[in-house]
XYZ file of C-alpha atoms in Angstrom:
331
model
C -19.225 -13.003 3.863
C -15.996 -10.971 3.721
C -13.042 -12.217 2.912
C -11.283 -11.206 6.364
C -12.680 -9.823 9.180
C -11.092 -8.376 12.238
C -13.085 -6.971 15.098
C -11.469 -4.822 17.930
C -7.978 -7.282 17.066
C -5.727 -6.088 19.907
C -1.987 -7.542 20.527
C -0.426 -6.231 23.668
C 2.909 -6.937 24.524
C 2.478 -5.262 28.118
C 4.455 -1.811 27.111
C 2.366 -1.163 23.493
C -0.227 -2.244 22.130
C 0.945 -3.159 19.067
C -2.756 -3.777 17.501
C -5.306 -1.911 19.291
C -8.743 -2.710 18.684
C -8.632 -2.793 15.209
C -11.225 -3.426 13.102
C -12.083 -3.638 9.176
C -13.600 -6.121 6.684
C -12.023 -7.104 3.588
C -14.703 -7.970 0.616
C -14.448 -10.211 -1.413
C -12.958 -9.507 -5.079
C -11.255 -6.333 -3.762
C -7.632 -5.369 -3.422
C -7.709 -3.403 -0.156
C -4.350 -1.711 0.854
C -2.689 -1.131 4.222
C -0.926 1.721 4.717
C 1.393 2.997 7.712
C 4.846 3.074 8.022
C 7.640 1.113 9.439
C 6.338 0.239 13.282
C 3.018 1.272 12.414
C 1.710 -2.318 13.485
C 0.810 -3.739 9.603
C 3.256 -6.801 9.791
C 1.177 -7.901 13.350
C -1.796 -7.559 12.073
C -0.391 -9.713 8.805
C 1.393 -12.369 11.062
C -1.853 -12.383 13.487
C -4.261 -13.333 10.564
C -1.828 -16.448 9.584
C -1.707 -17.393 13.033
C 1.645 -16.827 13.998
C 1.000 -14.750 17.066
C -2.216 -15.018 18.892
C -3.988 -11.769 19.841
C -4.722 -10.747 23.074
C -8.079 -9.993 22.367
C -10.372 -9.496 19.396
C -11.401 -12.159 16.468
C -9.728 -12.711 13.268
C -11.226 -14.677 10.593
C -9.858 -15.411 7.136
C -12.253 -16.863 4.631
C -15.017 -17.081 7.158
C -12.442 -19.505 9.326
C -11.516 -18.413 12.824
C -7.388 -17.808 12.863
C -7.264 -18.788 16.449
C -8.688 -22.593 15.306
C -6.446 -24.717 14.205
C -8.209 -26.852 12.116
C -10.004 -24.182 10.320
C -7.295 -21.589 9.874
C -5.596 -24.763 8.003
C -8.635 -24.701 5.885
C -8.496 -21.430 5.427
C -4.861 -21.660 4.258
C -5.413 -23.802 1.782
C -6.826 -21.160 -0.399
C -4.221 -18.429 0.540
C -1.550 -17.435 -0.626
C 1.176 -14.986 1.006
C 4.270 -13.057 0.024
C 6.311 -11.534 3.290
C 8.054 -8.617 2.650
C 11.447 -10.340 2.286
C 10.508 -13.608 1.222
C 13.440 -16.373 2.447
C 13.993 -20.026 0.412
C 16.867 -22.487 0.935
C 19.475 -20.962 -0.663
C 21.378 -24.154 -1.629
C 18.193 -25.010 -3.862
C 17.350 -23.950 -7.417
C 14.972 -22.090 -8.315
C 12.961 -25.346 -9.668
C 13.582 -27.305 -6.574
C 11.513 -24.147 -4.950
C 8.765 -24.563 -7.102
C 8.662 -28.395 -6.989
C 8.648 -28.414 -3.311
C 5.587 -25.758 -3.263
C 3.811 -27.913 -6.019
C 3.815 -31.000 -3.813
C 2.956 -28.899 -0.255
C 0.048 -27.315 -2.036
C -0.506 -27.964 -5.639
C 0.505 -26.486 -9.106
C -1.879 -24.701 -11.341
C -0.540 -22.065 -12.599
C 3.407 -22.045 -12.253
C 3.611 -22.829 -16.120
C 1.871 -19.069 -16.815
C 3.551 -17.293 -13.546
C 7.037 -18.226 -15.107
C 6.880 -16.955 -18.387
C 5.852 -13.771 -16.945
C 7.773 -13.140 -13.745
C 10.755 -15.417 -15.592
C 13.229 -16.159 -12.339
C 16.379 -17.643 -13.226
C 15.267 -21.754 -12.126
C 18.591 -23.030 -12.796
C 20.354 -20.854 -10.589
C 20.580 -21.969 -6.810
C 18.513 -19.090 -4.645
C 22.043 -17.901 -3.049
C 22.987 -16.106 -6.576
C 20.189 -14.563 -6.725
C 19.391 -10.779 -6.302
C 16.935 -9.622 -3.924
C 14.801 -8.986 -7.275
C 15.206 -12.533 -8.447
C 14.034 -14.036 -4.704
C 10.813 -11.443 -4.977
C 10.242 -12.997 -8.667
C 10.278 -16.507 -7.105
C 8.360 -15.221 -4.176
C 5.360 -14.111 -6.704
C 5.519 -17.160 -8.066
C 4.878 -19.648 -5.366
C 2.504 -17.177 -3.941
C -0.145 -17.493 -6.469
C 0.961 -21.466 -8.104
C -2.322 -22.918 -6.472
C -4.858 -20.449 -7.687
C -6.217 -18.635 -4.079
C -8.943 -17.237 -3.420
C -6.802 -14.328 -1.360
C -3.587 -13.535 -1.401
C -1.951 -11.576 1.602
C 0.779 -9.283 0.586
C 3.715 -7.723 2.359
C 5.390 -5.051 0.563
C 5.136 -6.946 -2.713
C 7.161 -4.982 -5.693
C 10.211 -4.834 -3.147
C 13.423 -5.476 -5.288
C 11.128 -5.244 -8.747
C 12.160 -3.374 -11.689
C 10.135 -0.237 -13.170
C 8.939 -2.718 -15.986
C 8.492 -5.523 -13.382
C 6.258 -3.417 -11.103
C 4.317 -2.731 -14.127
C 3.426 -6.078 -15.231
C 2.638 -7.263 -11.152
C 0.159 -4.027 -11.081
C -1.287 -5.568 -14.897
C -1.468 -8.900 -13.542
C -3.063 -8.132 -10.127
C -5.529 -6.003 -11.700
C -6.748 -9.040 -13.843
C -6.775 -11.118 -11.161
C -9.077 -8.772 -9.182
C -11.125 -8.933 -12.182
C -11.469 -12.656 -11.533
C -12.643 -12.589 -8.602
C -9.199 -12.757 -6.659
C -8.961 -10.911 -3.010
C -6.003 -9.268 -2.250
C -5.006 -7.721 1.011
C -1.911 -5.546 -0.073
C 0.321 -4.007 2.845
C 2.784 -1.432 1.896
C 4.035 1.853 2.369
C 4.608 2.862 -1.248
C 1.238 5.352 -2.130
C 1.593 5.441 -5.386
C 1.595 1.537 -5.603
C -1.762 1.558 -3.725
C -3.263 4.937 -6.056
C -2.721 2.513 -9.262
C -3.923 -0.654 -7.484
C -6.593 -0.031 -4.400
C -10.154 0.000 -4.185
C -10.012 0.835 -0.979
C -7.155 1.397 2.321
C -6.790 1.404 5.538
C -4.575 3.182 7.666
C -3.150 2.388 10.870
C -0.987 4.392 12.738
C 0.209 3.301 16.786
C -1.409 0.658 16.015
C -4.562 1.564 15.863
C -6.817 2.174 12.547
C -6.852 6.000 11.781
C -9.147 5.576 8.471
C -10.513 3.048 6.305
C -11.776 4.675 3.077
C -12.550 4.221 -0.697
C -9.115 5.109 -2.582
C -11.310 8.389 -4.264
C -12.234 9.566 -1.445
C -8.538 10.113 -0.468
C -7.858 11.461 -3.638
C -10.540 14.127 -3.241
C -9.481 14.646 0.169
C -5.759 15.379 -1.048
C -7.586 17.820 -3.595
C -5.437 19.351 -6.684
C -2.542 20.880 -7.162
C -3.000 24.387 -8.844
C 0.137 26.063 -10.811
C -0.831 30.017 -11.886
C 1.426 32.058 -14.409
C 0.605 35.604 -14.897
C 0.882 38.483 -16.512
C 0.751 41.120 -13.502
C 0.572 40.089 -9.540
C -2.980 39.411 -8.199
C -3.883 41.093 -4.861
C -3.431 38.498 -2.392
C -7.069 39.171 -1.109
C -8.447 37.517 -4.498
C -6.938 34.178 -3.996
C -8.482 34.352 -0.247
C -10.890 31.752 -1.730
C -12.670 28.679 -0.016
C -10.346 25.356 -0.662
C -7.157 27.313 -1.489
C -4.206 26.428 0.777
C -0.435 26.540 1.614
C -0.411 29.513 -1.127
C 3.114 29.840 -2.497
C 4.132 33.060 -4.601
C 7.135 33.804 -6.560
C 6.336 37.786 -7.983
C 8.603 38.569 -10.572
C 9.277 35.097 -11.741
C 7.478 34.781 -14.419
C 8.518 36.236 -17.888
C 7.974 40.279 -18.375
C 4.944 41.368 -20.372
C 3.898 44.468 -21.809
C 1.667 44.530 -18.799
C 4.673 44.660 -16.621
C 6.698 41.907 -14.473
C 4.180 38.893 -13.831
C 4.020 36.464 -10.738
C 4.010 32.720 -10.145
C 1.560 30.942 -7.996
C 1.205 27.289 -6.338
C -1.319 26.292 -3.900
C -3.351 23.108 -3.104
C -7.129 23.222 -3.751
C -10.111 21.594 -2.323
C -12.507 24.085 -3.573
C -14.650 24.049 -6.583
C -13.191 24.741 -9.585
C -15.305 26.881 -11.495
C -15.307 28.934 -8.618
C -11.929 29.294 -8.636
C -11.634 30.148 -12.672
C -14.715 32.987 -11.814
C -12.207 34.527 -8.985
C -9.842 34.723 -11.883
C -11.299 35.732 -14.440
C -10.409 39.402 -14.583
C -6.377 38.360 -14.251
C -4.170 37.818 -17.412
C -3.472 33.837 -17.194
C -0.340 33.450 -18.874
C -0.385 29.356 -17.854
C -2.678 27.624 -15.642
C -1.849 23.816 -14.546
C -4.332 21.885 -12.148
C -3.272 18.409 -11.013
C -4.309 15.782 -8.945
C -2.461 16.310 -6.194
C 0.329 13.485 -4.818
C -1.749 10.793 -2.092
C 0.999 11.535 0.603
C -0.240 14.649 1.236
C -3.422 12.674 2.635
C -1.351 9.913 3.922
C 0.764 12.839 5.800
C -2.608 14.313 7.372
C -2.944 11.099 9.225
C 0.384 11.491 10.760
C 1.842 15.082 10.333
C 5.895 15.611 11.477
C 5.590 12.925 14.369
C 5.608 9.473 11.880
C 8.837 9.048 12.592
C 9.234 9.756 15.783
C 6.137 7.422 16.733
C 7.606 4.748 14.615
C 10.562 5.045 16.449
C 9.120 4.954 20.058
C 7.011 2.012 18.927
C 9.709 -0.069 17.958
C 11.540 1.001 21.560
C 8.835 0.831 23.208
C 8.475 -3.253 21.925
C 11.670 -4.585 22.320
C 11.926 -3.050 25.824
C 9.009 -5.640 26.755
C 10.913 -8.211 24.862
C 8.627 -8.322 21.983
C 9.040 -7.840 17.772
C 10.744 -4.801 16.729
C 11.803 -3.857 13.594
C 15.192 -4.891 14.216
C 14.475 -8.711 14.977
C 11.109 -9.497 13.130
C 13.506 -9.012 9.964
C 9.449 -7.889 9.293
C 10.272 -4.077 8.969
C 7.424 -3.805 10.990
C 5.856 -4.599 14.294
């Protein structure tokens, strides 16, 4: 049994569908990321699986539990644990009063561990802290009881370089226990280090759901050419070479004359490409894995912003969430 399931999950608010049919499983013992930008409907899908809005149509199910029963999405969040994207605590209260407060709501296993490596400042009330400090609490109470999944929104928000590092460490070893994580964000480098697998949504509805590799193959490499003399444009007219990029004369003179600079993204094979070369004078040759918003920007070309944009309009029009009220970032 997966660890959530949505089938054909669909929240209309009369002018957009915010969710529209979407549907994906969750296994268990995976960290499975969400991707889409701001309006792109991740936070309704997020606040529909706790049960804070009911969907219009569709089934939701955490931990085998139906989110639309009371009594079993209660069950269900006993073993969950959730981080919004901007986490919000009584500010007149310490840090410790927090955690107190969260021991006795839900239990305390593990806040001893969580401390001494997140390390808020306890003794400081929550309205001194910095919006890094409140996400260092946040991570703390999120995973105190031990769940069996953990729903995150945007989670290194506010973190430090060093911070994000030891989050990705620990969430990695938590996966390795068996942990589920569903991981929202919009940050692709966050889900390359961290994601078995993601799934996109974009309008609301679910554009891909795919292994994290087969992304990265999709985005292909990035392919940097220094050499001695220009190559006839005609030999780089290979299979898997695109958005070609040449800079003649830019590279350092030779004996052979004034060489060229090339950069292109390819999705070929390889070894073809080094056989097309082969009778060239390589004075540097770079291939790299090539950056996962490419992919990500396949999915929604120029028009992200723009659809994010109407989305949002679109919502609060029909007196719904937008990102302006939800305080979400997200509808």
């Amino acid at each position: 049994m997966a660890a959530i399931e949505l089938e054909s999950l669909t929240k209309d608010y009369g002018e957009v569908l915010a969710n529209d049919g979407v549907t994906f499983d969750v296994e268990r013992g995976e960290i499975f990321g969400y991707l889409g930008p701001n309006g792109a409907g991740k936070t309704t899908t997020i606040r529909t699986l706790l049960g804070l809005l009911s969907p219009t149509a569709g089934t939701a199910r955490l931990l085998g539990r139906d989110v639309t029963d009371e009594e079993q999405l209660l069950e269900a969040k006993r073993r969950l644990g959730y981080l919004p994207d901007d986490p919000a605590f009584d500010e007149t209260a310490t840090g410790r009063e927090i955690i107190d407060l969260h021991a006795s709501i839900k239990g305390d296993e593990r806040s001893d561990e969580l401390l001494e490596l997140f390390d808020p400042p306890l003794d400081r009330e929550v309205r001194e802290y910095s919006r890094g400090n409140v996400q260092k609490l946040g991570l703390v109470v999120t995973f105190m009881h031990d769940p069996d999944l953990v729903i995150l929104d945007e989670p290194t928000s506010g973190l430090d370089p060093l911070l994000q590092q030891r989050f990705n460490e620990f969430l990695r070893a938590e996966r390795e226990q068996g942990m589920t994580v569903f991981f929202s964000s919009h940050i692709l480098s966050e889900v390359r280090r961290l994601c078995d697998r993601v799934g996109i949504i974009r309008n609301g509805r679910l554009v891909a759901v795919e292994p994290v590799e087969s992304l990265l193959d999709r985005s292909g490499k990035v392919v940097r050419l220094r050499t001695a003399a220009p190559i006839p444009t005609e030999a780089l007219e290979i299979d898997g070479v695109h958005d070609l990029e040449t800079a003649v004369g830019a590279a350092e003179t030779t004996d052979a004359g004034t060489g060229s600079e090339y950069t292109f993204t390819f999705t070929g094979d390889v070894n073809a490409l080094l056989e097309a070369l082969r009778e060239y004078r390589l004075l540097d040759l770079s291939i790299e894995e090539a950056p996962l918003e490419e992919v990500f920007m396949r999915f929604y070309g120029g028009s992200a912003t723009t659809d994010r944009d109407e989305q949002g309009d679109r919502v609060a029009a029909a007196g719904g969430e937008s990102e302006g009220d939800t305080g979400d970032g997200d509808v």
